[in-house]
């Protein structure tokens, strides 16, 4: 075998590949044992292949991996020889732990994990005694070197130039951490003790924690030392400490966050947390030994310091492997990192199970820890906690939130790590800081400071920072029962921040055409992706100074806004976040958001009562030329396509629903009966294809025009309605009864009293108010019960309106008369008189008539048909001022509708006058009538019936 | 054995979909007709030529990754291309694609090229997943799709080579940072840096499908 494999590389490759396939396919245990016996396999493992050849290396490591997957308590004996202390599979594999090829490194990790997984005490003993110290010290050193590289990358890359390199370094580091966590999660007590020790004393404390506090200026130390030399005095300055490698505070905070996010091994994370929260600089000399003692009875003594292991792994392994206990003496001299092994041997007698009990944190031990801390507290010792102070000081965002974000990540990770007991954290933080205020008070105050800074215009704080801050605030500013504890002052800071954010957002209200879409998008985005700090910390971009430009490809929440639209988006988010926390604080429920309540919307396949609804028959032709016969229903918010319910007369099954606000209607130049309707997907999604894009064929051009008008208007009304809702949310003056001091309560009482459906798009803003006359008419219908909130702006703007309202309230049934009288007075004037009048009285300045043509009455005539069918169900004929009863009847004739004296006739008069002057307008009036008739329809109309109706119109 | 680039691949998918057969067919032009035998080894390498350049495809075995989170993570990240394989005669292997894809997307770098492969196309009589379904899935998730047969070698070459072509194009566009081996791409010794990746990396964060503007 040896001779063969010594030959050309392809022979090796072939051999290894065949062996692989062989081992992979052995099912019979006996044959597996046969193959493994006599150490043949072990001799292949130790054979020195030509590892410079990529393929040989690949097949070799794969072979080891295949074997490691075959390991179990039985097969382990073929690989691990107790008598000779020999375990080539493992020792040969870990020699490649730092191989340049990443796939090889991954395979080594897999092999090591597979080996640890086997529950064989004597094998684990071997691993711990002979290989753990060298392997782990080298591993830790390797990780540390990697971190220094990462730090250099961060330091030199202020301009986000080598982002991909940095993100690879971060990802690689995360791989390491996850690997360490996987080892720790196997819960092998002895191994974990060694690993924990190494990680803490060789990496976390000497490199990470050490880097938290700024380096004492070197010059000072030199001066002091020189002075001491002059004075012939010994000054205890640790020059070695000065020369220790350190990483920037940003990187240190980030790395510590990662540790707490990934690793959950109790002893490790608790000790590290203890060091951060309690320790001072002396920890660099003493190490976290004391804390760790509470967890691990038989600690190895690993000298503190981030330094290269004296022996390389290979040397160390060579000494161990194949040597008996005689080599132990050499090894203990070999270096600090391995000095533990000899001391361990003496106590080998202890069984593993015994140790398991020891290491588990008992309540007693917790108590001990607590007492220890309490005594130091009661002893009045001025606790010096430079690391905690540093973390808290980093939360200052006055300039920017670069380091603050990372400090927040650390705090978040600390607070959410399963290995850190929340009670303990609570206790530590409730100790007084230097200024005798408690640490958690300081923390809460810092958090609130960030919040109030964020609400300022043009601040330099990223959204993600605010999000974490808020989540920490609701974590640390609560009692154990979950209630918030904030002082009056803190409370007012929180609420004024919210109000400030609201003020900023008001500036954007309306200033962008797409404000509504932005608002809804941001809202759905926010509810779709809740805060995930673990994902955040996988993003290397947060290691670099915050930037504003989207050209870096950094996620919106993780950078500063760029341009007006993004500023608006940011303002929306800041406000929503602050609004949420204020609601949480007041333990209120959200009632105004989302703007569309999905439960109020019609879904596909709903069966709807369409009696008294406006239905327009049409044929839908999709792109693939499939045709459907459908009835078009236009609700307040939705466009619905229904087909008749075969079971119940007058009912329909919805086959398609889309939001009116996303509808785009285009006429067809060649066919006047045809509309091209596109319903876009609301919100930002990867899928930009519209949910419906089809040609709608109507029976005639009149119906076609009617449909077009209603869709266009439905769209703008749906949008107005939502804008009005946002205005309420923002408490825009003129929309509210009074601005309350803590306004949420005000909004709430007002809004809970009515259903969301009921606020109609009346006065979405102050400048919309001129549309009042039309709106009043709508309100006059009993179906749209008038809420106080809706009327409030009226009172504040024009006095007359109040009168109108009251009048209307007094006589709900006759009110339509009064209001339509009001509108008819304006309409009865000839078109020539209109424009001057419009200037006189703002009431006539209807927002719906964009061009100053005599089309003013047309939209008004649409009022009735636009009533949504659900309302019409409740209150049908009376709502329309129709004299007929509630019972659906087919006997409605067109003539009867036309006879309706109150609402229709004034329109007719104005309509006829218009018809004389302008042809298209005449058409529109006819449509209006038609639509009005449709609204009277109580059941699905057959085609003949329609014909009849149309005939009725024509007679007029 | 010198090459301009080395691309690292992984093959993922349920067990028994023919991952190792695909590989063996590609690297060694062999097929084991024996039933009930998994070759189970998904490591191999082969040279191909794209655009006049020698490119070495190295396929790495991911067996044993399921047990440890760190291993899954690393494998996905270390590869430039992934073949996501299902068996057209077994519906459940198709149904699991979403899980595989989620895993891949979560752990891999965003530039990794994923090709969807419906294997065992020679067994048309036992087909349970229509070709159209595979196409639809691929379209929905932005993957390249192909039906192959490791037995007849139909489309096997194409599957590997097309994936390589796509990676190669991405290198040309400067999307991949080839100076960084973590992407699963290695530059060979003989390669002179005629196509250095864009240092600006401005288009780095964009979606995978976005080409040059």
PDB file of C-alpha atoms in Angstrom, chain B residues 28-168:
ATOM      1  CA  UNK B  28     -15.045  10.100 -14.061  1.00  0.00           C
ATOM      2  CA  UNK B  29     -17.686   9.505 -16.730  1.00  0.00           C
ATOM      3  CA  UNK B  30     -18.794   6.474 -14.791  1.00  0.00           C
ATOM      4  CA  UNK B  31     -22.147   5.317 -13.588  1.00  0.00           C
ATOM      5  CA  UNK B  32     -22.878   2.545 -11.086  1.00  0.00           C
ATOM      6  CA  UNK B  33     -25.966   0.803 -12.325  1.00  0.00           C
ATOM      7  CA  UNK B  34     -26.156  -1.268  -9.157  1.00  0.00           C
ATOM      8  CA  UNK B  35     -29.296  -0.525  -7.280  1.00  0.00           C
ATOM      9  CA  UNK B  36     -29.320   0.217  -3.607  1.00  0.00           C
ATOM     10  CA  UNK B  37     -25.781   1.445  -3.610  1.00  0.00           C
ATOM     11  CA  UNK B  38     -24.934   4.930  -2.690  1.00  0.00           C
ATOM     12  CA  UNK B  39     -21.554   6.040  -3.718  1.00  0.00           C
ATOM     13  CA  UNK B  40     -21.937   8.618  -1.012  1.00  0.00           C
ATOM     14  CA  UNK B  41     -18.812  10.471  -1.885  1.00  0.00           C
ATOM     15  CA  UNK B  42     -19.279  13.871  -3.306  1.00  0.00           C
ATOM     16  CA  UNK B  43     -15.754  14.946  -3.831  1.00  0.00           C
ATOM     17  CA  UNK B  44     -14.118  15.279  -7.179  1.00  0.00           C
ATOM     18  CA  UNK B  45     -12.462  17.583  -9.611  1.00  0.00           C
ATOM     19  CA  UNK B  46     -12.350  18.114 -13.319  1.00  0.00           C
ATOM     20  CA  UNK B  47     -10.879  20.551 -15.753  1.00  0.00           C
ATOM     21  CA  UNK B  48     -13.099  22.379 -18.188  1.00  0.00           C
ATOM     22  CA  UNK B  49     -12.515  25.150 -20.664  1.00  0.00           C
ATOM     23  CA  UNK B  50     -14.535  28.315 -20.750  1.00  0.00           C
ATOM     24  CA  UNK B  51     -13.728  31.206 -23.013  1.00  0.00           C
ATOM     25  CA  UNK B  52     -10.375  29.636 -23.799  1.00  0.00           C
ATOM     26  CA  UNK B  53      -9.449  29.472 -20.146  1.00  0.00           C
ATOM     27  CA  UNK B  54      -8.713  26.368 -18.174  1.00  0.00           C
ATOM     28  CA  UNK B  55     -10.999  26.177 -15.208  1.00  0.00           C
ATOM     29  CA  UNK B  56     -10.861  23.559 -12.551  1.00  0.00           C
ATOM     30  CA  UNK B  57     -14.129  22.566 -10.967  1.00  0.00           C
ATOM     31  CA  UNK B  58     -13.729  21.099  -7.539  1.00  0.00           C
ATOM     32  CA  UNK B  59     -16.759  19.572  -5.953  1.00  0.00           C
ATOM     33  CA  UNK B  60     -16.682  19.217  -2.181  1.00  0.00           C
ATOM     34  CA  UNK B  61     -18.485  16.697  -0.143  1.00  0.00           C
ATOM     35  CA  UNK B  62     -20.806  18.122   2.479  1.00  0.00           C
ATOM     36  CA  UNK B  63     -21.694  14.898   4.248  1.00  0.00           C
ATOM     37  CA  UNK B  64     -22.069  15.180   7.967  1.00  0.00           C
ATOM     38  CA  UNK B  65     -22.939  18.850   7.890  1.00  0.00           C
ATOM     39  CA  UNK B  66     -26.459  18.392   9.196  1.00  0.00           C
ATOM     40  CA  UNK B  67     -25.373  17.716  12.758  1.00  0.00           C
ATOM     41  CA  UNK B  68     -23.556  20.970  13.356  1.00  0.00           C
ATOM     42  CA  UNK B  69     -24.628  24.449  12.611  1.00  0.00           C
ATOM     43  CA  UNK B  70     -21.119  25.768  12.197  1.00  0.00           C
ATOM     44  CA  UNK B  71     -20.370  23.212   9.514  1.00  0.00           C
ATOM     45  CA  UNK B  72     -23.442  23.959   7.440  1.00  0.00           C
ATOM     46  CA  UNK B  73     -22.630  27.623   7.599  1.00  0.00           C
ATOM     47  CA  UNK B  74     -19.074  27.158   6.489  1.00  0.00           C
ATOM     48  CA  UNK B  75     -19.797  24.849   3.591  1.00  0.00           C
ATOM     49  CA  UNK B  76     -22.278  27.146   1.989  1.00  0.00           C
ATOM     50  CA  UNK B  77     -20.049  30.118   2.409  1.00  0.00           C
ATOM     51  CA  UNK B  78     -17.039  28.417   0.964  1.00  0.00           C
ATOM     52  CA  UNK B  79     -18.619  27.512  -2.351  1.00  0.00           C
ATOM     53  CA  UNK B  80     -18.990  29.562  -5.504  1.00  0.00           C
ATOM     54  CA  UNK B  81     -21.640  27.312  -6.961  1.00  0.00           C
ATOM     55  CA  UNK B  82     -24.212  24.884  -5.709  1.00  0.00           C
ATOM     56  CA  UNK B  83     -26.156  22.206  -7.509  1.00  0.00           C
ATOM     57  CA  UNK B  84     -29.494  21.748  -5.824  1.00  0.00           C
ATOM     58  CA  UNK B  85     -30.700  18.306  -6.869  1.00  0.00           C
ATOM     59  CA  UNK B  86     -34.056  16.607  -6.633  1.00  0.00           C
ATOM     60  CA  UNK B  87     -35.350  13.336  -8.006  1.00  0.00           C
ATOM     61  CA  UNK B  88     -38.098  13.657 -10.620  1.00  0.00           C
ATOM     62  CA  UNK B  89     -39.493  10.278  -9.591  1.00  0.00           C
ATOM     63  CA  UNK B  90     -39.931  11.285  -5.964  1.00  0.00           C
ATOM     64  CA  UNK B  91     -42.239  14.161  -5.200  1.00  0.00           C
ATOM     65  CA  UNK B  92     -40.995  14.657  -1.636  1.00  0.00           C
ATOM     66  CA  UNK B  93     -37.484  15.477  -2.803  1.00  0.00           C
ATOM     67  CA  UNK B  94     -39.014  18.292  -4.811  1.00  0.00           C
ATOM     68  CA  UNK B  95     -41.061  19.463  -1.872  1.00  0.00           C
ATOM     69  CA  UNK B  96     -37.955  19.780   0.275  1.00  0.00           C
ATOM     70  CA  UNK B  97     -36.323  22.179  -2.144  1.00  0.00           C
ATOM     71  CA  UNK B  98     -37.624  25.215  -0.300  1.00  0.00           C
ATOM     72  CA  UNK B  99     -35.895  24.158   2.894  1.00  0.00           C
ATOM     73  CA  UNK B 100     -32.649  23.536   1.089  1.00  0.00           C
ATOM     74  CA  UNK B 101     -32.853  26.828  -0.665  1.00  0.00           C
ATOM     75  CA  UNK B 102     -33.613  28.734   2.514  1.00  0.00           C
ATOM     76  CA  UNK B 103     -30.580  27.171   4.126  1.00  0.00           C
ATOM     77  CA  UNK B 104     -28.426  28.011   1.180  1.00  0.00           C
ATOM     78  CA  UNK B 105     -29.605  31.566   0.928  1.00  0.00           C
ATOM     79  CA  UNK B 106     -29.202  32.150   4.616  1.00  0.00           C
ATOM     80  CA  UNK B 107     -25.670  30.886   4.848  1.00  0.00           C
ATOM     81  CA  UNK B 108     -24.105  31.445   1.484  1.00  0.00           C
ATOM     82  CA  UNK B 109     -22.763  34.666   0.145  1.00  0.00           C
ATOM     83  CA  UNK B 110     -25.285  36.356  -2.060  1.00  0.00           C
ATOM     84  CA  UNK B 111     -23.262  35.761  -5.210  1.00  0.00           C
ATOM     85  CA  UNK B 112     -23.291  32.006  -5.054  1.00  0.00           C
ATOM     86  CA  UNK B 113     -24.728  30.545  -8.245  1.00  0.00           C
ATOM     87  CA  UNK B 114     -27.360  27.930  -7.561  1.00  0.00           C
ATOM     88  CA  UNK B 115     -28.515  25.554 -10.251  1.00  0.00           C
ATOM     89  CA  UNK B 116     -31.643  23.489  -9.828  1.00  0.00           C
ATOM     90  CA  UNK B 117     -31.351  19.968 -11.169  1.00  0.00           C
ATOM     91  CA  UNK B 118     -34.109  17.447 -11.696  1.00  0.00           C
ATOM     92  CA  UNK B 119     -32.201  14.204 -11.835  1.00  0.00           C
ATOM     93  CA  UNK B 120     -33.140  10.758 -13.196  1.00  0.00           C
ATOM     94  CA  UNK B 121     -34.787  12.136 -16.307  1.00  0.00           C
ATOM     95  CA  UNK B 122     -34.261   8.717 -17.919  1.00  0.00           C
ATOM     96  CA  UNK B 123     -36.975   7.287 -15.673  1.00  0.00           C
ATOM     97  CA  UNK B 124     -39.718   9.155 -17.441  1.00  0.00           C
ATOM     98  CA  UNK B 125     -42.270   6.432 -16.819  1.00  0.00           C
ATOM     99  CA  UNK B 126     -41.982   6.889 -13.069  1.00  0.00           C
ATOM    100  CA  UNK B 127     -41.974  10.647 -13.238  1.00  0.00           C
ATOM    101  CA  UNK B 128     -43.783  12.408 -10.387  1.00  0.00           C
ATOM    102  CA  UNK B 129     -42.599  15.960 -10.889  1.00  0.00           C
ATOM    103  CA  UNK B 130     -43.334  17.649 -14.161  1.00  0.00           C
ATOM    104  CA  UNK B 131     -40.632  19.512 -15.940  1.00  0.00           C
ATOM    105  CA  UNK B 132     -42.823  22.609 -15.901  1.00  0.00           C
ATOM    106  CA  UNK B 133     -42.968  22.518 -12.119  1.00  0.00           C
ATOM    107  CA  UNK B 134     -39.208  22.517 -11.904  1.00  0.00           C
ATOM    108  CA  UNK B 135     -39.061  25.381 -14.356  1.00  0.00           C
ATOM    109  CA  UNK B 136     -41.619  27.337 -12.382  1.00  0.00           C
ATOM    110  CA  UNK B 137     -39.761  26.797  -9.127  1.00  0.00           C
ATOM    111  CA  UNK B 138     -36.515  27.911 -10.712  1.00  0.00           C
ATOM    112  CA  UNK B 139     -38.118  30.989 -12.212  1.00  0.00           C
ATOM    113  CA  UNK B 140     -39.695  31.933  -8.928  1.00  0.00           C
ATOM    114  CA  UNK B 141     -36.436  31.718  -7.050  1.00  0.00           C
ATOM    115  CA  UNK B 142     -34.109  32.966  -9.711  1.00  0.00           C
ATOM    116  CA  UNK B 143     -32.277  29.716 -10.350  1.00  0.00           C
ATOM    117  CA  UNK B 144     -31.064  28.076 -13.514  1.00  0.00           C
ATOM    118  CA  UNK B 145     -32.897  24.845 -14.209  1.00  0.00           C
ATOM    119  CA  UNK B 146     -32.041  21.642 -15.988  1.00  0.00           C
ATOM    120  CA  UNK B 147     -33.167  18.052 -16.043  1.00  0.00           C
ATOM    121  CA  UNK B 148     -30.373  15.532 -16.086  1.00  0.00           C
ATOM    122  CA  UNK B 149     -29.758  11.855 -16.043  1.00  0.00           C
ATOM    123  CA  UNK B 150     -26.677  10.533 -14.357  1.00  0.00           C
ATOM    124  CA  UNK B 151     -27.338   7.184 -15.998  1.00  0.00           C
ATOM    125  CA  UNK B 152     -27.400   8.366 -19.582  1.00  0.00           C
ATOM    126  CA  UNK B 153     -25.150  11.348 -18.861  1.00  0.00           C
ATOM    127  CA  UNK B 154     -27.764  13.595 -20.444  1.00  0.00           C
ATOM    128  CA  UNK B 155     -27.199  17.216 -19.506  1.00  0.00           C
ATOM    129  CA  UNK B 156     -24.707  16.330 -16.771  1.00  0.00           C
ATOM    130  CA  UNK B 157     -21.830  18.120 -18.452  1.00  0.00           C
ATOM    131  CA  UNK B 158     -24.086  21.043 -19.221  1.00  0.00           C
ATOM    132  CA  UNK B 159     -25.256  21.357 -15.644  1.00  0.00           C
ATOM    133  CA  UNK B 160     -21.748  21.721 -14.296  1.00  0.00           C
ATOM    134  CA  UNK B 161     -20.444  23.777 -17.161  1.00  0.00           C
ATOM    135  CA  UNK B 162     -23.361  26.195 -17.307  1.00  0.00           C
ATOM    136  CA  UNK B 163     -22.979  26.880 -13.627  1.00  0.00           C
ATOM    137  CA  UNK B 164     -19.301  27.504 -14.198  1.00  0.00           C
ATOM    138  CA  UNK B 165     -20.115  29.831 -17.066  1.00  0.00           C
ATOM    139  CA  UNK B 166     -22.367  31.854 -14.867  1.00  0.00           C
ATOM    140  CA  UNK B 167     -19.727  32.130 -12.174  1.00  0.00           C
ATOM    141  CA  UNK B 168     -17.224  33.101 -14.827  1.00  0.00           C
TER     142      UNK B 168
END
